[in-house]
Amino acid sequence: MKVGTSQVDITPKPGVELSGFAARTQPSTGVLDPLFAKALYLADGGERVLWIHCDLVGIDRAIVLEFRDWARQRLGLTAGQVMLSATHTHSGPCTIHLHECGLYDPTYVKILQGRLREAAEAALSQTEECEVVTTEGHLDLAVDRRRQASTHTDPRVAALGFRRSDGAFKAVVVNYAMHPVALGSSNRQISADMPGQAALRLSRQLRGNPAVLVTNGACGNLNSPGENVPFTQIEVWGGQIADAVAARLAQAPPTSRPLFRVAAHVFSLPLDTLDVAGIEAFARKALLDKKSLAEWGDKYRRAVEQWRSALVAAAQSGRALDHRDAELFALRLGDVILVGANAEVFSEFTDWLRAGTEQKVYVIGYANGDMGYLPTQAAYAEGGYEVEVAHLFYGGFRPKAGGLELLAREAKALLQQIAG
């Protein structure tokens, strides 16, 4: 298999607003550690894929579509051969639209688009033959922050390595499901959080100092063990992620010429729409939420008003806001299948995909966009932030109950398509 990699710095200058927390005081005041966009290009036979993974909270769908159009014209790649994903660090610039959680930054986005193109061209320009190795570790670090009856975590840490003939690693992909929120809303410095430290640690542990893409799994309900912790704790937790797979990966035997397949699927995910009267009633009720008001104050009030006014205007103009484009992106290497989803999916999703298949399945969250939370039906019954409040910050209607289960059914069909 031919493998190309590159890494470009995407760290903004201090002074940009940081995304992910409504409770944060803006803007940023400094840099704790750099942010990167890491490109991985794979080619085998007639199949190709370009994957760029970024230390960002998410990548707006418009950025994904614009980049894919450039990649088609410049690199000859189809939309189904290009994936952009994010670590979901809550200490990076605003590259998705979240009300009152930092202003979307068009100036930075323009710079980012240039860096993504630079990373892509560099990865395609210097490919070399590599063998594929895979392994899986175990780590009980993430916690279910909801503390409800449906509590669930995913302790698997996956690693895919691309190793040269001399035994040195060219690239590694790591996957672990946990929100990178450990620095918390009190932090005002730019940081890649735990994924950045895990990548740094693993790159130093393996021969070849490979490019390491630390990806997030189905972690919509999963957090780090603590928030507002010092950076030294970030280093420890990031190191634990790396340590869970480092020795196993170094000793893993090569996979016999792996079956390499890529597939993508876009479909309409129905939303829980309201008419004008329903929107107004929901907004009035939301403004009586004492817990949210206590946590976010005027920022919460403004987010509710922005949500109300935008959706009322859309309803009165006849614009249909009854669905979102859900995208699934599947990459198979031997008996490992990575499934990208453009949402914050709950951790049970990965278990559903693993049931009844011989392949090892891992989910890449925040891939090709981020349309918000997709909770389980059980979570809808329980309520909570992800079900009742989060869509106000995302600025749209929440998905209908059963949306995650629908995504799982569509993903199962995609898995069958590339199972071969």
Tab-separated table of C-alpha atoms in Angstrom:
chain	number	residue	atom	x	y	z
A	1	MET	CA	0.000	0.000	0.000
A	2	LYS	CA	1.277	3.463	-0.890
A	3	VAL	CA	1.125	5.903	2.009
A	4	GLY	CA	1.716	9.640	2.065
A	5	THR	CA	1.666	11.896	5.113
A	6	SER	CA	2.147	15.518	6.010
A	7	GLN	CA	1.642	17.809	8.958
A	8	VAL	CA	1.040	21.560	8.917
A	9	ASP	CA	0.719	23.979	11.813
A	10	ILE	CA	-2.764	25.534	12.083
A	11	THR	CA	-2.254	27.357	15.385
A	12	PRO	CA	-3.977	30.761	15.329
A	13	LYS	CA	-2.535	33.848	16.963
A	14	PRO	CA	-3.672	34.583	20.520
A	15	GLY	CA	-6.653	36.901	20.515
A	16	VAL	CA	-8.952	34.610	18.549
A	17	GLU	CA	-12.059	33.389	20.321
A	18	LEU	CA	-12.078	29.752	21.396
A	19	SER	CA	-14.932	27.369	20.660
A	20	GLY	CA	-16.767	24.834	22.786
A	21	PHE	CA	-17.763	26.526	26.040
A	22	ALA	CA	-20.467	29.139	26.576
A	23	ALA	CA	-19.115	29.766	30.080
A	24	ARG	CA	-15.674	30.850	28.820
A	25	THR	CA	-14.425	34.428	28.968
A	26	GLN	CA	-13.166	35.468	25.527
A	27	PRO	CA	-10.783	35.924	23.734
A	28	SER	CA	-7.752	33.601	23.959
A	29	THR	CA	-4.685	34.935	25.732
A	30	GLY	CA	-1.880	32.580	24.688
A	31	VAL	CA	-0.772	29.177	23.384
A	32	LEU	CA	-0.262	26.094	25.544
A	33	ASP	CA	0.641	23.766	22.666
A	34	PRO	CA	0.363	23.940	18.861
A	35	LEU	CA	-2.540	22.776	16.705
A	36	PHE	CA	-1.937	20.679	13.571
A	37	ALA	CA	-3.679	19.424	10.474
A	38	LYS	CA	-2.335	15.956	9.689
A	39	ALA	CA	-2.908	14.448	6.260
A	40	LEU	CA	-2.935	10.733	5.480
A	41	TYR	CA	-3.114	9.587	1.854
A	42	LEU	CA	-3.641	5.911	1.066
A	43	ALA	CA	-3.606	4.277	-2.360
A	44	ASP	CA	-3.837	0.623	-3.311
A	45	GLY	CA	-4.920	-0.665	-6.690
A	46	GLY	CA	-7.672	1.597	-7.947
A	47	GLU	CA	-8.712	2.802	-4.486
A	48	ARG	CA	-7.565	6.083	-2.955
A	49	VAL	CA	-8.434	8.165	0.086
A	50	LEU	CA	-7.239	11.512	1.439
A	51	TRP	CA	-7.932	12.047	5.126
A	52	ILE	CA	-6.993	15.244	6.955
A	53	HIS	CA	-7.422	15.295	10.719
A	54	CYS	CA	-7.340	18.615	12.565
A	55	ASP	CA	-6.916	19.856	16.131
A	56	LEU	CA	-10.221	21.744	16.017
A	57	VAL	CA	-13.604	21.580	17.751
A	58	GLY	CA	-15.191	20.647	14.420
A	59	ILE	CA	-15.173	21.532	10.728
A	60	ASP	CA	-18.179	23.331	9.308
A	61	ARG	CA	-19.935	21.447	6.527
A	62	ALA	CA	-19.338	24.359	4.131
A	63	ILE	CA	-15.566	24.043	4.680
A	64	VAL	CA	-15.761	20.321	3.877
A	65	LEU	CA	-17.710	20.878	0.658
A	66	GLU	CA	-15.399	23.677	-0.488
A	67	PHE	CA	-12.298	21.552	0.158
A	68	ARG	CA	-13.774	18.554	-1.653
A	69	ASP	CA	-14.506	20.715	-4.675
A	70	TRP	CA	-10.883	21.881	-4.702
A	71	ALA	CA	-9.616	18.293	-4.271
A	72	ARG	CA	-11.734	17.176	-7.225
A	73	GLN	CA	-10.333	19.864	-9.486
A	74	ARG	CA	-6.751	19.839	-8.254
A	75	LEU	CA	-6.160	16.224	-7.194
A	76	GLY	CA	-8.751	14.273	-9.165
A	77	LEU	CA	-10.373	12.905	-6.005
A	78	THR	CA	-14.106	12.359	-5.683
A	79	ALA	CA	-16.078	13.539	-2.644
A	80	GLY	CA	-16.234	9.923	-1.491
A	81	GLN	CA	-12.429	9.776	-1.386
A	82	VAL	CA	-11.947	12.770	0.910
A	83	MET	CA	-12.568	12.979	4.651
A	84	LEU	CA	-11.946	15.919	6.981
A	85	SER	CA	-12.218	15.240	10.699
A	86	ALA	CA	-11.564	17.020	13.995
A	87	THR	CA	-10.345	16.025	17.436
A	88	HIS	CA	-13.090	18.189	19.030
A	89	THR	CA	-10.684	20.074	21.267
A	90	HIS	CA	-12.556	22.791	23.160
A	91	SER	CA	-9.481	25.023	23.177
A	92	GLY	CA	-9.197	25.791	19.471
A	93	PRO	CA	-10.556	28.521	17.151
A	94	CYS	CA	-14.198	28.736	16.084
A	95	THR	CA	-14.624	26.684	12.916
A	96	ILE	CA	-18.258	25.667	13.469
A	97	HIS	CA	-21.272	27.848	14.230
A	98	LEU	CA	-22.187	27.678	17.924
A	99	HIS	CA	-24.188	30.534	19.427
A	100	GLU	CA	-22.435	32.246	22.350
A	101	CYS	CA	-19.574	29.718	22.328
A	102	GLY	CA	-17.095	31.879	20.457
A	103	LEU	CA	-17.606	33.711	17.179
A	104	TYR	CA	-17.091	31.802	13.920
A	105	ASP	CA	-13.890	33.250	12.478
A	106	PRO	CA	-13.955	33.711	8.657
A	107	THR	CA	-10.430	35.147	8.661
A	108	TYR	CA	-9.013	32.083	10.375
A	109	VAL	CA	-11.118	29.757	8.198
A	110	LYS	CA	-9.576	31.281	5.076
A	111	ILE	CA	-6.105	30.596	6.477
A	112	LEU	CA	-7.184	27.065	7.436
A	113	GLN	CA	-8.413	26.338	3.913
A	114	GLY	CA	-5.006	27.245	2.550
A	115	ARG	CA	-3.258	25.026	5.094
A	116	LEU	CA	-5.547	22.096	4.281
A	117	ARG	CA	-4.613	22.372	0.610
A	118	GLU	CA	-0.936	22.589	1.519
A	119	ALA	CA	-1.220	19.445	3.653
A	120	ALA	CA	-3.064	17.555	0.922
A	121	GLU	CA	-0.545	18.323	-1.817
A	122	ALA	CA	2.381	17.478	0.456
A	123	ALA	CA	0.888	14.094	1.394
A	124	LEU	CA	0.265	13.124	-2.230
A	125	SER	CA	3.733	14.215	-3.322
A	126	GLN	CA	5.826	11.804	-1.240
A	127	THR	CA	4.190	8.395	-0.989
A	128	GLU	CA	6.046	5.196	-0.176
A	129	GLU	CA	5.198	1.531	0.275
A	130	CYS	CA	4.142	0.564	3.787
A	131	GLU	CA	2.720	-2.473	5.500
A	132	VAL	CA	-0.359	-2.198	7.710
A	133	VAL	CA	-0.421	-3.260	11.374
A	134	THR	CA	-3.385	-3.069	13.734
A	135	THR	CA	-3.953	-3.526	17.430
A	136	GLU	CA	-6.412	-2.745	20.198
A	137	GLY	CA	-5.785	-1.675	23.791
A	138	HIS	CA	-7.997	-1.014	26.797
A	139	LEU	CA	-8.377	2.173	28.828
A	140	ASP	CA	-10.940	3.011	31.510
A	141	LEU	CA	-10.448	6.774	31.442
A	142	ALA	CA	-13.573	8.314	29.886
A	143	VAL	CA	-16.662	8.721	32.065
A	144	ASP	CA	-20.332	8.997	31.131
A	145	ARG	CA	-21.047	12.567	32.190
A	146	ARG	CA	-24.833	12.121	32.171
A	147	ARG	CA	-24.903	9.777	35.198
A	148	GLN	CA	-28.232	8.287	34.127
A	149	ALA	CA	-29.570	4.746	34.000
A	150	SER	CA	-28.347	4.420	30.390
A	151	THR	CA	-24.707	5.038	31.402
A	152	HIS	CA	-22.273	3.558	28.880
A	153	THR	CA	-18.583	3.890	28.018
A	154	ASP	CA	-16.284	2.403	25.374
A	155	PRO	CA	-12.873	1.356	26.785
A	156	ARG	CA	-11.349	0.251	23.468
A	157	VAL	CA	-8.313	2.101	22.129
A	158	ALA	CA	-7.659	1.221	18.493
A	159	ALA	CA	-4.440	1.787	16.570
A	160	LEU	CA	-3.589	1.352	12.887
A	161	GLY	CA	0.042	1.687	11.944
A	162	PHE	CA	1.654	2.181	8.541
A	163	ARG	CA	5.176	0.764	8.759
A	164	ARG	CA	8.087	0.978	6.342
A	165	SER	CA	10.147	-2.048	5.362
A	166	ASP	CA	12.864	-1.043	7.843
A	167	GLY	CA	10.406	-1.239	10.730
A	168	ALA	CA	10.004	2.515	11.195
A	169	PHE	CA	6.474	3.873	11.319
A	170	LYS	CA	5.368	6.475	8.788
A	171	ALA	CA	1.905	7.135	10.227
A	172	VAL	CA	-0.429	5.936	12.971
A	173	VAL	CA	-4.155	6.393	13.542
A	174	VAL	CA	-5.418	6.126	17.137
A	175	ASN	CA	-9.079	6.059	18.147
A	176	TYR	CA	-10.530	6.589	21.624
A	177	ALA	CA	-13.946	7.924	22.630
A	178	MET	CA	-13.671	10.866	25.046
A	179	HIS	CA	-14.531	14.579	24.863
A	180	PRO	CA	-11.339	16.705	24.963
A	181	VAL	CA	-12.714	19.102	27.592
A	182	ALA	CA	-10.174	18.538	30.353
A	183	LEU	CA	-8.774	22.085	30.274
A	184	GLY	CA	-12.304	23.325	30.860
A	185	SER	CA	-14.050	26.653	30.374
A	186	SER	CA	-11.592	28.416	32.694
A	187	ASN	CA	-8.816	27.894	30.138
A	188	ARG	CA	-8.209	30.783	27.719
A	189	GLN	CA	-5.123	29.406	26.010
A	190	ILE	CA	-5.001	27.601	22.666
A	191	SER	CA	-4.439	23.857	23.029
A	192	ALA	CA	-4.987	20.512	21.338
A	193	ASP	CA	-5.892	19.144	24.787
A	194	MET	CA	-5.444	15.374	25.371
A	195	PRO	CA	-5.359	14.292	21.686
A	196	GLY	CA	-2.388	16.575	21.109
A	197	GLN	CA	-0.442	15.131	24.012
A	198	ALA	CA	-1.357	11.547	23.064
A	199	ALA	CA	-0.080	12.161	19.525
A	200	LEU	CA	3.151	13.706	20.792
A	201	ARG	CA	3.781	10.860	23.247
A	202	LEU	CA	3.114	8.068	20.746
A	203	SER	CA	5.201	9.674	18.005
A	204	ARG	CA	8.155	9.766	20.406
A	205	GLN	CA	7.619	6.159	21.507
A	206	LEU	CA	7.634	4.608	18.019
A	207	ARG	CA	10.507	4.221	15.588
A	208	GLY	CA	10.347	6.772	12.801
A	209	ASN	CA	8.578	9.506	14.785
A	210	PRO	CA	5.414	8.970	12.726
A	211	ALA	CA	2.616	11.414	12.094
A	212	VAL	CA	-0.044	10.399	14.637
A	213	LEU	CA	-3.733	11.120	14.103
A	214	VAL	CA	-5.520	10.800	17.466
A	215	THR	CA	-9.178	10.571	16.539
A	216	ASN	CA	-12.296	10.749	18.650
A	217	GLY	CA	-14.883	8.002	18.769
A	218	ALA	CA	-18.581	8.013	19.594
A	219	CYS	CA	-18.219	10.285	22.603
A	220	GLY	CA	-21.351	12.442	22.728
A	221	ASN	CA	-21.951	11.298	26.307
A	222	LEU	CA	-18.331	10.764	27.378
A	223	ASN	CA	-16.010	13.219	29.114
A	224	SER	CA	-12.540	13.203	30.621
A	225	PRO	CA	-12.402	12.313	34.327
A	226	GLY	CA	-12.177	16.009	35.241
A	227	GLU	CA	-12.347	19.556	33.865
A	228	ASN	CA	-10.438	22.769	34.537
A	229	VAL	CA	-7.343	20.707	35.325
A	230	PRO	CA	-3.724	21.872	34.889
A	231	PHE	CA	-1.817	21.121	31.699
A	232	THR	CA	0.336	18.604	33.553
A	233	GLN	CA	-2.786	16.470	33.991
A	234	ILE	CA	-3.481	16.767	30.244
A	235	GLU	CA	-0.028	15.344	29.629
A	236	VAL	CA	-0.753	12.415	31.949
A	237	TRP	CA	-4.119	11.528	30.410
A	238	GLY	CA	-2.809	11.966	26.869
A	239	GLY	CA	0.095	9.711	27.776
A	240	GLN	CA	-2.286	7.038	29.018
A	241	ILE	CA	-4.023	6.967	25.630
A	242	ALA	CA	-0.673	6.538	23.871
A	243	ASP	CA	0.575	3.951	26.362
A	244	ALA	CA	-2.548	1.825	25.830
A	245	VAL	CA	-1.353	0.929	22.314
A	246	ALA	CA	2.354	1.842	21.999
A	247	ALA	CA	3.944	-1.487	22.946
A	248	ARG	CA	1.256	-3.513	21.203
A	249	LEU	CA	1.665	-1.530	18.014
A	250	ALA	CA	5.459	-1.839	18.010
A	251	GLN	CA	5.159	-5.639	18.252
A	252	ALA	CA	2.161	-6.134	15.938
A	253	PRO	CA	2.731	-8.391	12.915
A	254	PRO	CA	1.897	-7.023	9.477
A	255	THR	CA	-1.513	-7.652	7.991
A	256	SER	CA	-1.359	-9.783	4.865
A	257	ARG	CA	-2.224	-7.578	1.912
A	258	PRO	CA	-5.312	-5.935	3.429
A	259	LEU	CA	-8.568	-5.487	1.626
A	260	PHE	CA	-8.773	-1.724	1.120
A	261	ARG	CA	-12.132	-0.160	0.444
A	262	VAL	CA	-13.731	3.256	0.881
A	263	ALA	CA	-17.419	4.158	0.756
A	264	ALA	CA	-19.569	7.135	1.699
A	265	HIS	CA	-23.292	7.620	2.144
A	266	VAL	CA	-25.336	10.805	2.631
A	267	PHE	CA	-28.976	10.695	3.689
A	268	SER	CA	-31.609	12.935	5.283
A	269	LEU	CA	-31.856	12.832	9.063
A	270	PRO	CA	-35.308	14.060	10.186
A	271	LEU	CA	-35.552	16.863	12.748
A	272	ASP	CA	-38.060	17.475	15.513
A	273	THR	CA	-39.614	20.507	13.830
A	274	LEU	CA	-41.999	23.032	15.388
A	275	ASP	CA	-44.356	25.605	13.902
A	276	VAL	CA	-44.095	29.277	14.898
A	277	ALA	CA	-46.289	28.794	17.956
A	278	GLY	CA	-44.255	25.777	18.996
A	279	ILE	CA	-40.962	27.649	18.582
A	280	GLU	CA	-42.229	30.538	20.700
A	281	ALA	CA	-43.506	28.154	23.397
A	282	PHE	CA	-40.219	26.219	23.488
A	283	ALA	CA	-38.228	29.452	23.817
A	284	ARG	CA	-40.414	30.682	26.691
A	285	LYS	CA	-39.975	27.374	28.488
A	286	ALA	CA	-36.206	27.400	27.856
A	287	LEU	CA	-35.901	30.805	29.492
A	288	LEU	CA	-37.353	29.323	32.674
A	289	ASP	CA	-34.576	26.713	32.891
A	290	LYS	CA	-32.930	27.693	36.183
A	291	LYS	CA	-29.981	25.314	35.767
A	292	SER	CA	-29.010	26.712	32.355
A	293	LEU	CA	-29.521	30.292	33.501
A	294	ALA	CA	-27.317	29.678	36.527
A	295	GLU	CA	-24.563	28.148	34.388
A	296	TRP	CA	-24.539	30.525	31.415
A	297	GLY	CA	-26.612	33.583	32.359
A	298	ASP	CA	-27.030	36.189	29.626
A	299	LYS	CA	-25.163	34.040	27.105
A	300	TYR	CA	-27.881	31.429	27.459
A	301	ARG	CA	-30.624	34.063	27.096
A	302	ARG	CA	-29.011	35.367	23.923
A	303	ALA	CA	-28.580	31.845	22.503
A	304	VAL	CA	-32.278	31.130	23.085
A	305	GLU	CA	-33.283	34.406	21.431
A	306	GLN	CA	-31.004	33.792	18.430
A	307	TRP	CA	-32.479	30.291	18.085
A	308	ARG	CA	-36.048	31.597	18.361
A	309	SER	CA	-35.676	34.501	15.942
A	310	ALA	CA	-33.816	32.496	13.280
A	311	LEU	CA	-36.277	29.610	13.289
A	312	VAL	CA	-39.348	31.859	13.365
A	313	ALA	CA	-37.977	33.792	10.387
A	314	ALA	CA	-37.301	30.558	8.512
A	315	ALA	CA	-40.795	29.213	9.252
A	316	GLN	CA	-42.485	32.436	8.160
A	317	SER	CA	-40.518	32.494	4.901
A	318	GLY	CA	-41.418	28.891	4.124
A	319	ARG	CA	-37.856	27.617	4.255
A	320	ALA	CA	-37.781	23.913	5.071
A	321	LEU	CA	-35.602	23.087	8.079
A	322	ASP	CA	-36.963	19.591	8.603
A	323	HIS	CA	-33.770	17.594	8.080
A	324	ARG	CA	-29.976	17.604	8.157
A	325	ASP	CA	-27.617	15.873	5.763
A	326	ALA	CA	-26.064	12.992	7.681
A	327	GLU	CA	-22.880	11.585	6.177
A	328	LEU	CA	-21.264	8.252	6.902
A	329	PHE	CA	-17.742	7.635	5.621
A	330	ALA	CA	-16.365	4.100	5.839
A	331	LEU	CA	-12.726	3.091	5.419
A	332	ARG	CA	-11.797	-0.595	5.500
A	333	LEU	CA	-8.271	-1.917	6.007
A	334	GLY	CA	-8.252	-5.680	6.383
A	335	ASP	CA	-10.499	-6.641	9.280
A	336	VAL	CA	-10.673	-3.056	10.604
A	337	ILE	CA	-13.403	-0.650	9.529
A	338	LEU	CA	-13.420	3.028	10.507
A	339	VAL	CA	-16.806	4.744	10.236
A	340	GLY	CA	-16.879	8.549	10.163
A	341	ALA	CA	-20.019	10.415	11.238
A	342	ASN	CA	-20.707	14.162	11.090
A	343	ALA	CA	-22.246	14.388	14.549
A	344	GLU	CA	-21.690	13.989	18.288
A	345	VAL	CA	-22.919	10.409	18.527
A	346	PHE	CA	-23.459	8.562	21.790
A	347	SER	CA	-21.095	5.721	22.649
A	348	GLU	CA	-23.655	2.909	22.285
A	349	PHE	CA	-23.549	3.567	18.534
A	350	THR	CA	-20.200	1.780	18.171
A	351	ASP	CA	-21.439	-1.309	20.014
A	352	TRP	CA	-24.462	-1.476	17.718
A	353	LEU	CA	-22.201	-1.475	14.659
A	354	ARG	CA	-19.944	-4.151	16.109
A	355	ALA	CA	-22.812	-6.546	16.779
A	356	GLY	CA	-23.056	-9.335	14.221
A	357	THR	CA	-19.861	-8.554	12.298
A	358	GLU	CA	-16.458	-10.213	12.244
A	359	GLN	CA	-14.728	-6.911	11.496
A	360	LYS	CA	-13.331	-4.613	14.164
A	361	VAL	CA	-15.383	-1.435	13.932
A	362	TYR	CA	-14.420	1.983	15.305
A	363	VAL	CA	-16.251	5.286	14.925
A	364	ILE	CA	-14.626	8.581	13.923
A	365	GLY	CA	-16.705	11.389	15.367
A	366	TYR	CA	-16.797	14.951	13.991
A	367	ALA	CA	-16.005	13.714	10.481
A	368	ASN	CA	-17.050	15.842	7.483
A	369	GLY	CA	-18.959	18.303	9.649
A	370	ASP	CA	-20.727	18.473	12.997
A	371	MET	CA	-24.521	18.805	13.076
A	372	GLY	CA	-24.788	18.374	16.843
A	373	TYR	CA	-25.750	15.643	19.270
A	374	LEU	CA	-27.330	12.330	18.323
A	375	PRO	CA	-28.473	10.755	21.611
A	376	THR	CA	-30.031	7.338	22.072
A	377	GLN	CA	-33.785	6.946	22.451
A	378	ALA	CA	-33.135	6.100	26.104
A	379	ALA	CA	-31.415	9.464	26.536
A	380	TYR	CA	-34.423	11.243	25.025
A	381	ALA	CA	-36.561	9.647	27.710
A	382	GLU	CA	-34.096	10.701	30.415
A	383	GLY	CA	-33.649	14.277	29.186
A	384	GLY	CA	-30.565	16.362	29.915
A	385	TYR	CA	-28.315	18.882	28.174
A	386	GLU	CA	-27.666	16.890	24.988
A	387	VAL	CA	-31.395	16.324	24.422
A	388	GLU	CA	-33.032	19.520	25.709
A	389	VAL	CA	-30.488	22.345	25.482
A	390	ALA	CA	-27.584	21.678	23.086
A	391	HIS	CA	-29.573	22.348	19.902
A	392	LEU	CA	-30.204	25.910	21.106
A	393	PHE	CA	-26.461	26.575	20.878
A	394	TYR	CA	-26.218	24.729	17.550
A	395	GLY	CA	-29.018	26.957	16.269
A	396	GLY	CA	-31.507	24.479	14.815
A	397	PHE	CA	-34.137	21.917	15.637
A	398	ARG	CA	-32.924	18.833	17.456
A	399	PRO	CA	-32.948	15.468	15.625
A	400	LYS	CA	-36.077	13.393	16.123
A	401	ALA	CA	-35.868	10.674	18.738
A	402	GLY	CA	-34.569	7.578	16.990
A	403	GLY	CA	-32.079	9.534	14.873
A	404	LEU	CA	-29.086	7.668	16.260
A	405	GLU	CA	-30.808	4.342	15.683
A	406	LEU	CA	-31.537	5.395	12.088
A	407	LEU	CA	-27.876	6.344	11.640
A	408	ALA	CA	-26.897	2.901	12.929
A	409	ARG	CA	-29.152	1.146	10.419
A	410	GLU	CA	-27.698	3.179	7.564
A	411	ALA	CA	-24.180	2.502	8.836
A	412	LYS	CA	-24.868	-1.233	9.021
A	413	ALA	CA	-25.864	-1.187	5.359
A	414	LEU	CA	-22.656	0.656	4.501
A	415	LEU	CA	-20.612	-1.906	6.447
A	416	GLN	CA	-22.211	-4.701	4.452
A	417	GLN	CA	-21.326	-2.829	1.262
A	418	ILE	CA	-17.608	-2.801	2.025
A	419	ALA	CA	-17.439	-6.067	3.951
A	420	GLY	CA	-16.694	-7.956	0.768
